[in-house]
mmCIF file of C-alpha atoms in Angstrom:
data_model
loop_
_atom_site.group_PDB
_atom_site.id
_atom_site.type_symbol
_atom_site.label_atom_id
_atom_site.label_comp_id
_atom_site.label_asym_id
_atom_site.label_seq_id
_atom_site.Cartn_x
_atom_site.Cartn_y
_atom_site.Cartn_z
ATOM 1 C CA UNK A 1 152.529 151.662 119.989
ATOM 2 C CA UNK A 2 154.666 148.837 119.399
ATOM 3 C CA UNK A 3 155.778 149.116 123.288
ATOM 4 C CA UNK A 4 151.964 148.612 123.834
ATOM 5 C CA UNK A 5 151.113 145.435 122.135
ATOM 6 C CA UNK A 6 154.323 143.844 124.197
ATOM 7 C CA UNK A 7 153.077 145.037 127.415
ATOM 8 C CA UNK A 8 149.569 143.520 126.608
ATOM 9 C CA UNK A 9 151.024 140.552 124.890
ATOM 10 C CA UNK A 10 153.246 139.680 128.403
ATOM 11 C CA UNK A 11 149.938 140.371 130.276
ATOM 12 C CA UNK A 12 148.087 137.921 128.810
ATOM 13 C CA UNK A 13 151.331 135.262 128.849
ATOM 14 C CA UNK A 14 151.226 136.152 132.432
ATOM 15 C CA UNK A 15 148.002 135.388 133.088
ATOM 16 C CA UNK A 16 147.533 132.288 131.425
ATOM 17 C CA UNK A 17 150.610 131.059 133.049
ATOM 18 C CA UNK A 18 148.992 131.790 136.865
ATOM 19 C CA UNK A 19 145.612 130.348 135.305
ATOM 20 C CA UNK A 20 147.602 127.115 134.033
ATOM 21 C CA UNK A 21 150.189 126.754 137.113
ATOM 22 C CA UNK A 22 147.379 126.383 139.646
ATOM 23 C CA UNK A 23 145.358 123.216 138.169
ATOM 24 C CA UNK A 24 144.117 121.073 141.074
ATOM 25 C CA UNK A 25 142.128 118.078 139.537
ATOM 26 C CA UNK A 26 141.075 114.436 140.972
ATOM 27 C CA UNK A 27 140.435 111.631 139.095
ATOM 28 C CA UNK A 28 139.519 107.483 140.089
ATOM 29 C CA UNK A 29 140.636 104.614 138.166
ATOM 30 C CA UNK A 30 137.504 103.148 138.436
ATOM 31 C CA UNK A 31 133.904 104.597 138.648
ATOM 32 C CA UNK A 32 132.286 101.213 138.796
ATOM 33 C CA UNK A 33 133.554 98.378 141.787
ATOM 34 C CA UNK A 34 132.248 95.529 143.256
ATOM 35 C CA UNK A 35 131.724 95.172 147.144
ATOM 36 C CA UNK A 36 134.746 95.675 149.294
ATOM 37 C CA UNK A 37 136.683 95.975 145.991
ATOM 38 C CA UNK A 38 139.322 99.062 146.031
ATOM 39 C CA UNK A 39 139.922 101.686 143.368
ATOM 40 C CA UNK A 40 142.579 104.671 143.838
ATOM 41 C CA UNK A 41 141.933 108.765 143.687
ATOM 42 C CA UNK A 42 144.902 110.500 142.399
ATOM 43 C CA UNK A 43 144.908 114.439 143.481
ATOM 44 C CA UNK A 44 146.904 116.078 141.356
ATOM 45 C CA UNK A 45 148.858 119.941 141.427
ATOM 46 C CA UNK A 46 149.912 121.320 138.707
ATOM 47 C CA UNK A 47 151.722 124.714 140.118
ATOM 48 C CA UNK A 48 154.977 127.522 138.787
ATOM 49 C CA UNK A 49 157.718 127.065 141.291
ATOM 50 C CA UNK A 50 158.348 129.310 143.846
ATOM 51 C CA UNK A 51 157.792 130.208 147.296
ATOM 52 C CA UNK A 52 154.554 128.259 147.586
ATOM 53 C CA UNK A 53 152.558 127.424 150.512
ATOM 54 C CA UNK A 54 150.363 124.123 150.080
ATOM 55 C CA UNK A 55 147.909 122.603 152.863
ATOM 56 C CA UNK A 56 146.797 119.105 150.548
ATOM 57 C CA UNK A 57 143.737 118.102 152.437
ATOM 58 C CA UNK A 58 143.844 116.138 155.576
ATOM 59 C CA UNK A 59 142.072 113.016 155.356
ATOM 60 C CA UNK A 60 141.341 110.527 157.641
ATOM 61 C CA UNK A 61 139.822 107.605 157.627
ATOM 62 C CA UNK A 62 136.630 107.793 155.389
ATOM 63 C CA UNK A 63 135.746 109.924 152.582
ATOM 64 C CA UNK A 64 131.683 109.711 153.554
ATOM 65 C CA UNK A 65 129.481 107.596 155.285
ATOM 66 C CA UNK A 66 129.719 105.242 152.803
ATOM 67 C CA UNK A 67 133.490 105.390 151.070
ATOM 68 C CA UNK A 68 136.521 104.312 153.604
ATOM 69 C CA UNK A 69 139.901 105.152 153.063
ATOM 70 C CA UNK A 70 142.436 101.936 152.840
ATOM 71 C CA UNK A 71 145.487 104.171 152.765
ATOM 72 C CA UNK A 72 146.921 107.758 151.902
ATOM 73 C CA UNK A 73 150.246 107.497 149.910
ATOM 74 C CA UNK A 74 152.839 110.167 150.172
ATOM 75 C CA UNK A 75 152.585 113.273 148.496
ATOM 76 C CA UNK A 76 155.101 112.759 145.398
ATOM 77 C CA UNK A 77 156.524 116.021 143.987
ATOM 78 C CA UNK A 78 158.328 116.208 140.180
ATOM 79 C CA UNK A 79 159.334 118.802 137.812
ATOM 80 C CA UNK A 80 158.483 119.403 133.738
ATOM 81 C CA UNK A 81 161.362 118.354 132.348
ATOM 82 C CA UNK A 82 160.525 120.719 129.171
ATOM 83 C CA UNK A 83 159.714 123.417 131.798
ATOM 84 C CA UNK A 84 161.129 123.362 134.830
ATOM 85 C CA UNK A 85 159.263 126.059 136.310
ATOM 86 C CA UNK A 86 156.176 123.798 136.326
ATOM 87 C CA UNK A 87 156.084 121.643 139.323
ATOM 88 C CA UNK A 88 153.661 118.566 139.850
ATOM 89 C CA UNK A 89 152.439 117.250 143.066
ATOM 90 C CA UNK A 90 150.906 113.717 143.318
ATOM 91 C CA UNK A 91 149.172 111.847 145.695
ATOM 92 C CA UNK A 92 147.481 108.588 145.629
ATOM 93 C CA UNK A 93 144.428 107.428 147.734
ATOM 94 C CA UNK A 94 143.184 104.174 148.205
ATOM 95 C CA UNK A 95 139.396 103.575 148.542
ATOM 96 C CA UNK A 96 136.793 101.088 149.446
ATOM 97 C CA UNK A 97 133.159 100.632 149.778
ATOM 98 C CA UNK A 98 131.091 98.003 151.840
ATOM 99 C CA UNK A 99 127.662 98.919 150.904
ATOM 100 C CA UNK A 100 125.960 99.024 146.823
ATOM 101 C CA UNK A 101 124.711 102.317 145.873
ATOM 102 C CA UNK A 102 126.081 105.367 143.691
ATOM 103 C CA UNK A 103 128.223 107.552 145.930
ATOM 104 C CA UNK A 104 129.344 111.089 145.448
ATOM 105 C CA UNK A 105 132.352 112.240 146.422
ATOM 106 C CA UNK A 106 132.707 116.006 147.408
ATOM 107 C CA UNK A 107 135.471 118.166 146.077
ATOM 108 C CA UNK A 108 139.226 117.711 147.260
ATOM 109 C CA UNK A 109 139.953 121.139 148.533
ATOM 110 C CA UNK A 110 143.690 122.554 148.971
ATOM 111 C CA UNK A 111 144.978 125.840 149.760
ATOM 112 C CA UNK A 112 147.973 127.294 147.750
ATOM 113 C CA UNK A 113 149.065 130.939 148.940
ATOM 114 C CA UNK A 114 145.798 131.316 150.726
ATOM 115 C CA UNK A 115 143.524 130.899 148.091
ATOM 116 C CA UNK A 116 141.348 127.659 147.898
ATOM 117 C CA UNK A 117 141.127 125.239 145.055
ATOM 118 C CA UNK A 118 138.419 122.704 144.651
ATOM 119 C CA UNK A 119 138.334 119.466 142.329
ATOM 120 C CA UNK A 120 135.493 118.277 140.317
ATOM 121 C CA UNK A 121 133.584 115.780 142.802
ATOM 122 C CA UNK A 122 133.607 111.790 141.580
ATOM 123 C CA UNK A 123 131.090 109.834 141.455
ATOM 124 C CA UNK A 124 131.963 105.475 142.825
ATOM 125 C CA UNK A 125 129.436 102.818 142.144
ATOM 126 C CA UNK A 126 129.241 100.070 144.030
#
């Protein structure tokens, strides 16, 4: 019995590990600019290390119709130092608008090991 509870008990630490290690989130530093006024999205990865395949979105020059895309920073990549099996990838996005209005903006999507992750989508007032 006692062989049972482990085997459940490193089950569950298993799977909230793989539910923790793939966290794909974005987040702006502003929700609120004025008119041709620039705010950054961070995307963030938190993943386990391994043999990972990641495709971070490709983006080009505008975000929609009404959000353009000043620049793309690299894709920075650093390690828990209290866990090193968790790895963090970073990457920094620099937006602008040239039109007022409230614009939503759509999920980042990525693909880790074949599988798609999505963000939240953000929200930029102008």
């Amino acid at each position: 019995m006692k062989e049972v509870k482990q085997g459940i008990l490193f089950l569950l630490i298993l799977c909230a590990n793989t539910l923790f290690a793939q966290e794909f989130t974005a987040t702006i530093d502003k929700e609120q600019i004025k008119i041709g006024e620039q705010c950054i999205i961070t995307l963030e990865l938190e993943n386990t290390v391994g043999d990972n395949s990641i495709q971070f979105p490709e983006l080009r020059d505008t975000i929609s119709k009404f959000v353009e895309i000043i620049q793309v920073g690299n894709i920075d990549t650093t390690f828990d130092e209290e866990d090193v099996t968790v790895q963090y990838f970073k990457q920094e996005i620099k937006v602008t608008s040239w039109d007022s209005g409230f614009y939503a903006i759509k999920p980042f999507e990525l693909i880790l090991n074949g599988d798609t992750l999505r963000t939240e989508a953000l929200l930029l007032e102008v």
